[in-house]
Amino acid sequence: MVLRITTLALIAWGTALGCGVAAAAATPLQDAIRAFDTGDAVALVAALHDPQLSVSLDAETGRSIYAGLGEALLRASRPAEAATAYAKALEGVDDGDTDAVEVRRAYAHLIFDTNRREALRQLSIALGALEAAGVSEEDRAELGRDLRVRAILSGFPADWRHAGWIAPLNGSAAGAAAPRGGVASAAPVESAFTLVDVFYATTRKATGSKLPTAFYGGQPGQISYGKAVVSVPRDRSPGELPTPQAWAFEFRPDPARHFVLNRVERYGTRQQFLDNVTGRMSKSRLREVLVFIHGFNMSFENGAERTAQLAVDLGLDGAPILYSWPSKSSLMGYMSDAATAEDSTRIAELAQFLADVAARTGATRVNVVAHSMGNRYLIRALNTLAAGGAKQVFGEVVFAAPDVGVDEFKAVWPTIRQVARRTTVYASGRDKALALSSRINNMPRAGDAHVPLLLSGLQTIDTTAASGGLLGHDDFSGTALDDFRAVIWLSLAPEQRCVLSNDASKSLWRFAAGCPESDFRQATTLIRTTGSVATAQAKVQRALVRAAGAEAERLRRVLDLLKGIDPGRKSRGR
């Protein structure tokens, strides 16, 4: 049985104090215990580096003390020091010691980004210890999955541990190099996650860090291009974007449960970027591109993860592209973030970038989605393109929760409406972020449904009735995902989306229970997967022959929905 780190530490501390540790050595130990109890980060770090503590304890007690310090430092958000503590706890520990399994796993998670070879070695040793001790396959399954997932992320084949790769891993860090090849191709079908290539352009300055999560910071720089690889857990509901939560003691991302930015590959030129996107188009059937422009308080990492979520939840057949501008990724950086969107040079760069993606990648359909403050960049870039004579360059343009002043949006609308075949605004009356922005800017925001945009040719969707989450700011990718899919997949006019209802205005639509959302989801998904309304109808009719009772009734409702859908029909508001 493997003891929890905290239990080990408490047992050791009680034993040490109860046996009467010498007075000269008791103070460092008591300081360590006090630091653990209070969670004081400064005191924990001091205890970690106190040479008197390490010499005052026997080996077994010392290992437990440092393991406990590692856990406490994690809770204090000091991962680097936690890794040091766990390394101290593992000094001299026998490979077969099952009591060290939890410590090895925690240490491996902390160093995975910087030393994957050593992380895999530690996990392999831990799993080997459980196997040698006769621990059941069921009880060691979680650790085995963790090791397999991280091996795949490191470029190893799924069966690496049973195919000879264990030898170099158990050797020195300078052992044989990891096998080369595409990580995506190595992942087994039953893998707990999906690897998504997110192409990107960014005006963030590179930090010089090799860590994917710190590759780009919040400082502005010259536009650069590349590809980010994000792992998306399979076991989640559409619209969910789970990340580690400190309150649940999830201090390290688990690819089986969380979105993880695993790798950033920077391209040398824009042409290399365009060539790689073109290559992706040649391997897809629908040749789709989705460009996502993130909003305020968003890091490069967060933007890549959101783009990957959209790519997976939309079943994108083509290339997801992130345009990442230099947000400070801080709630206190609102004014600084807003100022960057005023830079005319950056706006011109985005306009040219969007034009190149549409014209030089071989994409059949380019859809553009901007969220929150990212809409300031988008409407200004579209205005630049329209001023140059561009018309219907894009398929769908979606302004999601736009943090744009109503007056500015109305002023540019007559010009930018010509750049896309259809344009949609998602707005909510429960959007707390935009309510605050309205007060800061002393101007209603285009994404605030309290003052809905009613403009000819613009489809405004009020998601208030469906708003979810703490802020109600991400409806398009969450609670309103089924409607968003119908827009991106099929360009369905609002009157064909039965989850919406229309009031006196022809351009304002609200979420309502016009039909069961699950029925609408199945109808649109069938059209998407079968390729046409007629084929989807035929599939449902075949299923009806074998169905009975409630299932037959549900299929009849779906069939009725399909009969009323015509992806080629234009909206009344156009």
PDB file of N, CA and C in Angstrom, residues 93 99 217 324 410 415 474 501:
ATOM      1  N   VAL A  93      17.101   6.644  -2.190  1.00  0.00           N
ATOM      2  CA  VAL A  93      15.944   5.746  -2.090  1.00  0.00           C
ATOM      3  C   VAL A  93      16.105   4.582  -3.065  1.00  0.00           C
ATOM      4  N   ASP A  99       7.003   2.972  -0.962  1.00  0.00           N
ATOM      5  CA  ASP A  99       6.611   4.178  -0.240  1.00  0.00           C
ATOM      6  C   ASP A  99       7.064   5.447  -0.957  1.00  0.00           C
ATOM      7  N   GLY A 217       5.473  35.887 -23.992  1.00  0.00           N
ATOM      8  CA  GLY A 217       4.956  36.633 -22.852  1.00  0.00           C
ATOM      9  C   GLY A 217       3.953  37.682 -23.282  1.00  0.00           C
ATOM     10  N   SER A 324      -2.640  35.712 -31.953  1.00  0.00           N
ATOM     11  CA  SER A 324      -2.445  36.082 -30.553  1.00  0.00           C
ATOM     12  C   SER A 324      -1.746  37.429 -30.445  1.00  0.00           C
ATOM     13  N   LYS A 410     -21.170  50.592 -34.907  1.00  0.00           N
ATOM     14  CA  LYS A 410     -22.145  51.128 -35.856  1.00  0.00           C
ATOM     15  C   LYS A 410     -21.473  51.961 -36.949  1.00  0.00           C
ATOM     16  N   THR A 415     -19.300  49.552 -43.797  1.00  0.00           N
ATOM     17  CA  THR A 415     -18.119  49.208 -44.603  1.00  0.00           C
ATOM     18  C   THR A 415     -17.738  47.747 -44.457  1.00  0.00           C
ATOM     19  N   ASP A 474     -18.398  33.571 -22.274  1.00  0.00           N
ATOM     20  CA  ASP A 474     -17.907  32.602 -23.258  1.00  0.00           C
ATOM     21  C   ASP A 474     -19.029  31.733 -23.830  1.00  0.00           C
ATOM     22  N   SER A 501     -35.568  32.157 -31.134  1.00  0.00           N
ATOM     23  CA  SER A 501     -36.867  32.745 -31.459  1.00  0.00           C
ATOM     24  C   SER A 501     -36.642  34.189 -31.876  1.00  0.00           C
TER      25      SER A 501
END
